[in-house]
Amino acid sequence: MTVKSFRLWALVLLFPIRLPAQSLDPQAYQHPAIETWPTYNGDYTGQRYSTLSEINASNVNTLGLAWTHKVDFGSGSYAQQASEGRRIKSTPLLLDGVLYFTITDNVWAMDALTGRELWHYSWPNNRAIHVANRGVAIYKSWLYFMTPDNYLVSLNLKDGKEHWRQQIADVKDDYFSAASPLVIGNHVIVGPGNNDNVRAWLESRDPETGAQQWKWWVDPAPGEPGSDTWPDDATMAKGGGFPWLTGTYDPQLNLYYFGTGNGVPEDRKPHPTDHGDSLYTASVVALNPDTGKLVWAYQITPHDTHDYDAGQTPILFDGEFKGKQRKLLVQVSRNGYYFLLDRVTGEHLVTTKYMPQTNWATGIDKQGRPVPDYEKDASPAGALVSPYPIGATNWWAPAFDPKRGLVFANVSRTWAYFTTSGYGRFRSPPEYATYAIDYKTGIVVWSHELGDKSAVLISGLLNTAGGVLFGGDSVGNFIAMDPGSGRTLWHTNLGQFVTNAAMTYRLYGRQYVLVAANDCWFAFALPEPRVVVSASLKK
């Protein structure tokens, strides 16, 4: 047997043709994401922390490209016509060696070993907003994703055939959907988005049939708790606040945590000092996922007037705070402030300004909330405000290091003039950086600058037990940093900027790191060990 034929024979035995998964064991949600990655964030915590350590600080500089895959949309896809709509912003789910991911109207299954496409599902053309699609959810042998025009679609894992579809909202009313659903028990948690004057909600659907199980309104009805924080019933009835990012979940407490969007319409005109808070917009919310009942809520931006929603990922972990072990929740929020809460009760513990130039608030109130500076609201002359409307951070995923007690987030240091005619139109170029924040104090312990002010940064973060923090900069580099110091350990230029948060998995004993840049996938791994062939096999 020749060396070449031996290698082919070994590959056939060791790496059989990959077939799509049959079913997800519900227990996978309770275990670290290693051979599986069953949720948008890898697990329910939102930490984006992997226990894999084959790739570590001592060898990450030897990472090489294992495979690449450029997405094929096929013909007739509306996503081909929209630059934002054709970018990979989803994090793929992994089950039985198969990766499942989305781009707006499309879902793919892909071999995690080679990047080979296994199947492709395309949703019919539609005229909804095609800004993004964050990904899919898995329940047993079915996939779930939200279409831009607000249908929840269930597909068979095996072949991508449609199982059922249910309309969540009507695109004619300007609703659009981009969030990845989340499966909790026998609930598929979903919700649409909208930038206009309508009432916002989140809901749960039956994974077997798609039937609605419950619906929770962000904006209360007249007479309900929180309704007294609105100027009037008419404003509350079109108050906005859509939850537009996937939340996190504590199985022990049976609480689902998520952030809500900014209130609509934002009050951009001169106004008296007392607005009211406009609950439950721009808040971190804890719901019972079985009933949809509100357990607690904490408002991040009272009566937001600058588009500072609180949709960012709530990170869950247990840790020490002032000598006591507590169940904690962290949000690095779009408004430039860091918040640490007790996730059992919603009690406020710490608020700090993580972006020093943030100037839209005059201080922090007794509840730990920023106190708006009404001189920084939009005016005819314009008010110079930081951060700008996109925020100090946005949808890109943060990460956490349970060993070091550090929270990581990519941030943009920016200014904008808020005027009544050109709201936030005149903006300074962003200065991008990765920040590491001590969870106990909210103090930034290090920052890593991320490049060109004129470019774009939408990369999320991934941290690993190997002592490597992965992310992307604003000029096309995929980088590995030391989570303790921010020092660059390795980088490679992808020729286009990173458009999602990297994920990692182990397959056949080898660790891979997978990241997307526009419509291309890049999988990295350590060099393969050399095949040693005995003398008898060479004959």
XYZ file of C-alpha atoms in Angstrom, residues 8-534:
527
model
C -7.125 8.113 1.578
C -8.115 4.867 3.337
C -7.523 6.474 6.756
C -9.623 9.505 5.884
C -12.526 7.314 4.796
C -12.415 5.437 8.098
C -11.852 8.426 10.359
C -13.909 11.079 8.577
C -17.027 9.577 6.976
C -19.327 11.674 4.819
C -21.097 14.066 7.146
C -24.885 13.839 7.261
C -27.203 16.394 8.874
C -28.175 15.712 12.473
C -31.291 13.800 13.422
C -32.217 15.299 16.791
C -30.890 17.510 19.588
C -30.794 16.059 23.094
C -32.401 18.676 25.395
C -29.571 18.061 27.888
C -27.181 19.711 25.414
C -28.461 23.091 26.593
C -27.154 22.350 30.096
C -23.589 21.447 29.075
C -20.631 23.510 27.820
C -20.571 24.036 24.060
C -17.879 21.621 22.868
C -19.109 19.128 20.245
C -22.379 21.082 20.082
C -23.188 24.795 19.933
C -26.958 24.712 20.467
C -27.817 28.408 20.959
C -26.898 31.768 19.471
C -24.402 32.405 22.294
C -23.289 28.771 22.617
C -25.162 28.246 25.871
C -27.835 30.022 27.890
C -25.461 32.310 29.835
C -24.434 34.710 27.068
C -20.821 34.471 28.264
C -19.428 33.381 24.893
C -16.853 31.435 26.883
C -15.620 28.065 25.605
C -13.996 25.462 27.853
C -11.905 24.212 24.918
C -8.180 24.789 25.366
C -6.350 22.861 22.618
C -5.834 26.260 20.991
C -4.167 28.346 23.679
C -1.935 31.327 24.294
C 1.220 29.292 23.697
C 0.267 27.914 20.270
C -2.356 30.268 18.810
C 0.360 31.900 16.704
C 0.540 28.664 14.689
C -3.138 28.723 13.672
C -3.720 28.001 10.026
C -6.671 28.027 7.668
C -8.478 24.665 7.716
C -11.179 25.543 5.175
C -13.140 28.407 3.663
C -16.617 28.599 2.198
C -18.192 31.375 0.140
C -21.961 31.371 0.445
C -23.963 30.552 -2.674
C -27.354 32.274 -2.601
C -28.606 30.655 -5.760
C -30.701 32.711 -8.153
C -33.476 35.152 -7.391
C -32.652 35.929 -3.771
C -33.462 39.459 -2.663
C -30.523 39.236 -0.253
C -28.218 39.371 -3.284
C -29.442 42.892 -3.987
C -28.796 44.322 -0.503
C -25.248 44.612 0.843
C -26.319 44.422 4.482
C -28.690 41.581 3.692
C -25.978 39.359 2.232
C -23.570 39.614 5.165
C -23.201 36.717 7.595
C -24.162 38.210 10.955
C -25.435 34.966 12.427
C -23.596 32.617 14.744
C -24.000 29.067 13.412
C -25.410 26.298 15.565
C -23.497 23.009 15.633
C -24.975 19.546 16.042
C -23.407 16.185 15.082
C -20.701 17.863 13.033
C -23.129 19.996 11.022
C -23.286 23.801 11.122
C -26.595 25.634 10.590
C -26.614 29.352 9.774
C -28.638 32.112 8.124
C -28.437 35.224 5.997
C -31.778 37.085 5.924
C -33.980 34.967 3.571
C -31.695 31.925 3.595
C -30.734 28.968 5.801
C -27.860 26.566 5.167
C -26.511 23.319 6.600
C -22.743 22.979 6.216
C -20.226 20.256 7.055
C -18.171 21.489 10.032
C -15.153 19.439 8.910
C -14.864 20.739 5.342
C -17.302 23.637 4.894
C -19.176 21.685 2.211
C -22.796 22.762 1.744
C -25.285 20.018 2.678
C -28.552 21.797 1.978
C -29.923 25.294 1.370
C -33.391 26.688 2.085
C -34.460 29.935 0.429
C -37.439 32.034 1.548
C -39.471 33.771 -1.185
C -38.512 37.303 -2.147
C -40.029 39.991 0.045
C -39.648 43.719 0.608
C -39.016 43.750 4.336
C -35.898 45.392 5.777
C -32.970 43.035 5.089
C -30.502 44.406 7.605
C -29.513 41.084 9.221
C -30.472 37.663 10.487
C -28.744 36.447 13.664
C -29.399 32.733 13.235
C -31.509 29.703 14.042
C -32.735 27.689 17.023
C -33.000 23.896 17.370
C -35.680 21.775 19.052
C -35.434 17.985 18.675
C -35.211 17.398 14.897
C -36.332 20.880 13.751
C -34.750 24.218 13.033
C -36.452 27.592 13.557
C -35.689 30.961 12.001
C -37.404 34.312 11.548
C -37.817 35.656 8.021
C -37.345 39.378 7.361
C -41.096 39.653 6.730
C -41.917 38.148 10.149
C -42.695 34.473 9.616
C -41.424 31.905 12.076
C -40.430 28.939 9.912
C -39.732 25.398 11.079
C -37.441 23.222 8.944
C -36.376 19.596 9.148
C -32.784 19.309 10.336
C -32.122 16.417 7.974
C -32.900 18.032 4.636
C -34.091 21.609 5.203
C -37.641 20.823 4.080
C -40.265 23.170 5.473
C -42.247 21.743 8.383
C -44.556 24.725 9.028
C -44.677 28.510 8.983
C -46.517 30.964 11.240
C -46.865 34.705 10.698
C -45.761 36.745 13.734
C -46.422 40.229 12.349
C -47.401 41.874 9.054
C -44.639 43.394 6.938
C -47.226 45.847 5.553
C -47.154 47.511 8.966
C -43.357 47.948 8.611
C -42.415 45.157 11.011
C -39.221 43.267 10.239
C -37.415 40.424 12.031
C -33.714 39.750 12.484
C -33.224 38.078 15.889
C -32.299 34.443 16.408
C -35.093 32.545 18.192
C -34.273 30.842 21.503
C -35.642 27.474 22.593
C -36.413 27.107 26.309
C -38.108 23.819 27.163
C -41.131 23.575 24.871
C -41.087 27.292 24.000
C -39.649 29.086 20.976
C -39.090 32.703 22.070
C -39.434 35.198 19.198
C -40.343 38.799 18.500
C -40.401 41.210 15.544
C -38.852 44.641 15.252
C -40.109 48.014 14.081
C -38.787 51.566 13.985
C -42.179 53.255 13.811
C -44.894 54.281 16.230
C -46.371 50.964 17.339
C -46.651 48.898 20.498
C -43.842 46.362 21.017
C -43.978 42.776 22.242
C -42.220 39.436 22.749
C -43.955 36.071 22.414
C -43.596 32.301 22.733
C -44.579 29.723 20.127
C -45.176 25.986 20.400
C -42.232 24.200 18.716
C -44.487 21.381 17.496
C -47.194 23.476 15.844
C -46.152 27.139 15.896
C -49.233 28.088 17.906
C -48.855 31.136 20.130
C -48.420 30.287 23.835
C -48.136 33.773 25.349
C -47.448 37.383 24.432
C -45.775 40.022 26.616
C -46.181 43.701 25.780
C -43.238 46.043 26.349
C -45.607 49.007 26.566
C -48.310 48.430 29.217
C -52.018 48.816 28.617
C -53.828 51.633 30.462
C -54.043 50.869 34.168
C -51.372 48.155 34.113
C -48.144 48.407 36.160
C -45.790 50.863 34.487
C -48.527 52.740 32.639
C -48.215 55.657 35.032
C -44.667 56.284 33.755
C -45.931 57.375 30.312
C -47.002 60.921 29.391
C -50.404 59.654 28.221
C -52.215 56.561 26.944
C -51.934 57.604 23.295
C -48.146 57.796 23.483
C -47.970 54.488 25.355
C -50.079 52.776 22.679
C -47.345 53.441 20.112
C -44.379 53.424 22.456
C -42.019 50.993 20.699
C -39.230 49.304 22.645
C -38.925 46.123 20.557
C -36.621 43.387 21.929
C -34.390 42.854 18.910
C -31.565 40.633 20.203
C -31.550 37.101 21.617
C -31.650 36.994 25.411
C -30.237 34.610 28.026
C -31.755 32.115 30.463
C -31.222 30.748 33.983
C -32.643 27.180 34.207
C -32.508 27.137 38.035
C -34.490 30.349 38.400
C -36.500 29.651 35.236
C -36.069 33.252 34.128
C -35.525 34.571 30.614
C -33.514 37.819 30.464
C -33.481 40.237 27.548
C -33.111 43.902 26.711
C -35.795 46.112 25.212
C -35.422 48.782 22.568
C -35.698 52.545 22.682
C -39.067 54.203 22.972
C -40.705 55.465 19.802
C -41.263 58.213 19.047
C -38.164 59.629 20.638
C -38.812 63.126 21.936
C -36.299 65.194 19.971
C -37.741 68.613 20.677
C -37.189 70.983 23.608
C -39.302 69.805 26.496
C -39.887 70.269 30.216
C -37.630 68.441 32.640
C -40.055 65.728 33.754
C -40.787 63.181 31.012
C -41.642 60.062 32.951
C -39.635 56.873 32.427
C -41.737 55.246 29.677
C -41.508 51.695 31.017
C -40.591 49.105 29.894
C -38.558 50.590 27.050
C -34.715 50.591 27.213
C -34.794 48.091 30.083
C -33.402 44.711 31.124
C -36.395 42.441 31.709
C -36.811 39.054 33.442
C -39.811 36.959 32.356
C -41.088 33.522 33.325
C -40.748 31.667 29.984
C -43.638 29.312 30.792
C -46.177 32.080 31.330
C -44.707 35.256 29.860
C -45.287 37.011 33.197
C -42.981 39.844 34.224
C -40.834 38.970 37.267
C -38.719 42.131 37.371
C -37.418 44.914 35.143
C -34.615 47.436 35.480
C -34.511 50.478 33.232
C -31.141 51.292 31.681
C -32.078 54.568 29.944
C -35.064 56.409 31.443
C -37.239 57.985 28.745
C -34.584 57.599 26.067
C -34.226 60.552 23.678
C -31.025 59.503 21.873
C -31.760 55.998 20.518
C -29.910 54.348 23.420
C -31.872 51.130 23.618
C -30.907 48.341 26.040
C -31.028 45.430 23.613
C -27.464 44.302 24.348
C -26.862 40.768 25.672
C -27.417 40.292 29.430
C -24.490 38.100 30.589
C -25.240 35.660 33.430
C -22.746 34.236 35.941
C -22.366 33.461 39.640
C -19.703 35.387 41.481
C -18.586 37.130 44.622
C -19.728 40.672 45.299
C -18.783 42.458 48.515
C -17.963 39.192 50.265
C -21.149 37.380 49.246
C -21.787 34.851 46.471
C -24.566 36.094 44.218
C -26.321 35.269 40.988
C -25.304 38.174 38.786
C -26.251 39.784 35.489
C -24.126 42.247 33.525
C -24.986 44.485 30.623
C -22.464 46.647 28.782
C -25.071 48.984 27.387
C -25.367 51.045 24.270
C -25.725 54.277 26.286
C -22.074 54.188 27.451
C -22.782 52.780 30.937
C -22.014 49.425 32.558
C -24.595 47.766 34.835
C -24.266 44.933 37.357
C -27.535 43.538 38.745
C -28.673 40.717 40.995
C -30.475 38.482 38.511
C -32.756 36.939 41.129
C -34.396 40.229 42.109
C -33.154 42.829 39.622
C -31.463 44.733 42.469
C -28.964 47.284 41.206
C -25.372 46.719 42.386
C -22.997 48.784 40.201
C -23.258 51.452 37.515
C -20.188 53.006 35.883
C -19.440 55.047 32.798
C -17.248 52.688 30.752
C -16.809 55.182 27.901
C -15.317 58.270 29.602
C -16.562 60.843 27.074
C -20.224 59.823 27.537
C -21.971 63.117 28.313
C -25.738 62.749 27.862
C -26.348 62.325 31.622
C -25.526 64.539 34.610
C -24.993 61.708 37.097
C -26.514 58.522 38.518
C -29.711 58.371 40.581
C -30.441 56.274 43.709
C -31.497 53.352 41.529
C -28.195 53.414 39.671
C -29.705 54.847 36.498
C -28.152 57.696 34.504
C -29.892 61.044 35.058
C -30.546 62.617 31.638
C -29.066 66.018 30.899
C -31.879 67.682 28.991
C -29.462 70.243 27.588
C -28.101 67.346 25.499
C -31.422 66.674 23.795
C -31.934 67.661 20.178
C -32.342 71.391 19.582
C -32.430 73.678 16.527
C -28.846 74.755 17.206
C -27.717 71.200 17.937
C -26.284 69.539 21.015
C -22.905 67.788 20.913
C -23.516 64.365 22.449
C -21.551 61.197 23.079
C -22.134 58.429 22.177
C -23.742 58.886 18.770
C -27.086 57.198 17.959
C -25.588 53.801 17.034
C -24.224 53.744 20.568
C -21.032 53.047 22.462
C -21.726 49.405 21.634
C -24.522 47.730 19.733
C -25.585 44.226 18.635
C -22.111 42.692 18.390
C -21.648 40.055 21.093
C -19.741 40.684 24.340
C -17.911 37.906 26.203
C -16.934 36.990 29.755
C -13.928 35.406 31.477
C -14.990 33.476 34.614
C -11.350 32.940 35.650
C -10.358 36.606 35.540
C -13.740 38.144 36.313
C -13.567 40.321 33.204
C -16.332 41.391 30.843
C -15.242 42.108 27.260
C -17.012 44.378 24.774
C -16.163 46.058 21.497
C -16.962 49.757 21.746
C -16.975 52.845 19.545
C -15.943 56.222 20.948
C -18.013 58.783 19.068
C -19.720 62.187 19.065
C -22.715 63.541 17.148
C -24.733 66.744 16.880
C -28.359 66.084 17.789
C -30.540 68.618 15.995
C -34.270 68.827 15.450
C -33.704 68.745 11.683
C -30.776 66.378 11.301
C -30.916 64.089 14.320
C -27.404 62.780 14.902
C -26.469 63.589 11.317
C -23.112 65.240 11.915
C -20.934 62.565 13.455
C -17.279 62.193 14.275
C -15.543 59.101 12.851
C -15.645 56.262 15.394
C -12.614 55.237 17.401
C -12.956 51.493 17.952
C -11.517 49.421 20.795
C -11.981 46.237 22.797
C -12.546 46.989 26.490
C -12.010 44.630 29.425
C -14.144 45.574 32.455
C -13.786 44.293 36.017
C -17.251 42.920 36.786
C -17.129 43.884 40.485
C -16.231 47.549 39.981
C -17.148 48.370 36.399
C -13.661 49.790 35.874
C -11.969 49.327 32.481
C -8.737 47.449 33.221
C -7.364 47.418 29.685
C -8.290 48.483 26.159
C -7.076 47.277 22.789
C -7.333 49.778 19.915
C -8.941 48.358 16.781
C -7.767 50.532 13.952
C -8.926 52.889 11.242
C -11.492 55.515 12.258
C -13.056 55.541 8.785
C -13.801 51.816 8.659
C -16.514 49.665 10.245
C -16.576 47.434 13.312
C -19.397 44.950 13.881
C -17.328 42.033 15.189
C -18.364 40.261 18.360
C -16.069 38.423 20.789
C -15.274 34.856 21.864
C -13.223 33.888 24.927
C -11.739 30.443 25.638
C -10.243 28.455 28.499
C -7.026 28.396 26.476
C -6.447 32.013 27.430
C -7.382 33.455 24.031
C -9.900 36.197 23.246
C -10.941 36.240 19.580
C -12.382 39.237 17.739
C -12.066 41.385 14.661
C -10.736 44.887 14.071
C -11.993 47.604 11.733
C -9.597 46.918 8.850
C -10.137 43.217 8.113
C -8.003 41.459 10.714
C -9.188 38.464 12.708
C -7.235 38.729 15.943
C -6.418 36.707 19.037
C -5.749 38.674 22.220
C -4.518 37.858 25.712
C -7.680 38.232 27.866
C -5.553 39.336 30.818
C -3.791 42.215 29.098
C -5.272 42.783 25.632
C -1.915 42.033 24.000
C -2.126 40.709 20.432
C -1.169 37.029 20.263
C -1.926 36.402 16.586
C -3.749 37.954 13.665
C -4.554 37.295 10.049
C -6.094 39.596 7.472
C -9.249 38.229 5.831
C -9.388 40.898 3.139
C -12.744 42.091 4.498
C -13.916 42.953 7.982
C -15.360 40.408 10.395
C -19.173 40.521 10.440
C -20.109 38.160 13.290
C -18.788 36.761 16.561
C -16.482 33.770 16.205
C -17.459 30.390 17.637
C -15.361 27.300 18.389
C -15.932 23.551 18.441
C -14.147 20.217 18.685
C -14.507 17.642 15.928
C -12.610 14.346 15.798
C -10.426 15.584 18.657
C -9.396 18.789 16.853
C -10.462 22.297 17.867
C -11.682 24.713 15.206
C -12.373 28.451 15.402
C -14.939 29.662 12.877
C -15.575 33.268 11.871
C -17.408 35.092 9.072
C -16.468 38.063 6.930
C -19.279 39.326 4.710
C -20.424 36.220 2.764
C -17.389 34.013 3.490
C -16.592 31.549 6.265
C -13.054 30.983 7.577
C -12.267 27.978 9.785
C -8.922 27.922 11.608
C -7.134 25.092 13.426
C -3.693 24.102 14.638
C -1.463 22.215 12.171
C -2.438 18.570 11.784
C -0.007 16.002 13.200
C 2.095 14.269 10.586
C 0.963 10.812 9.479
C 3.630 8.229 10.308
C 3.470 5.188 8.033
C 5.181 1.951 9.084
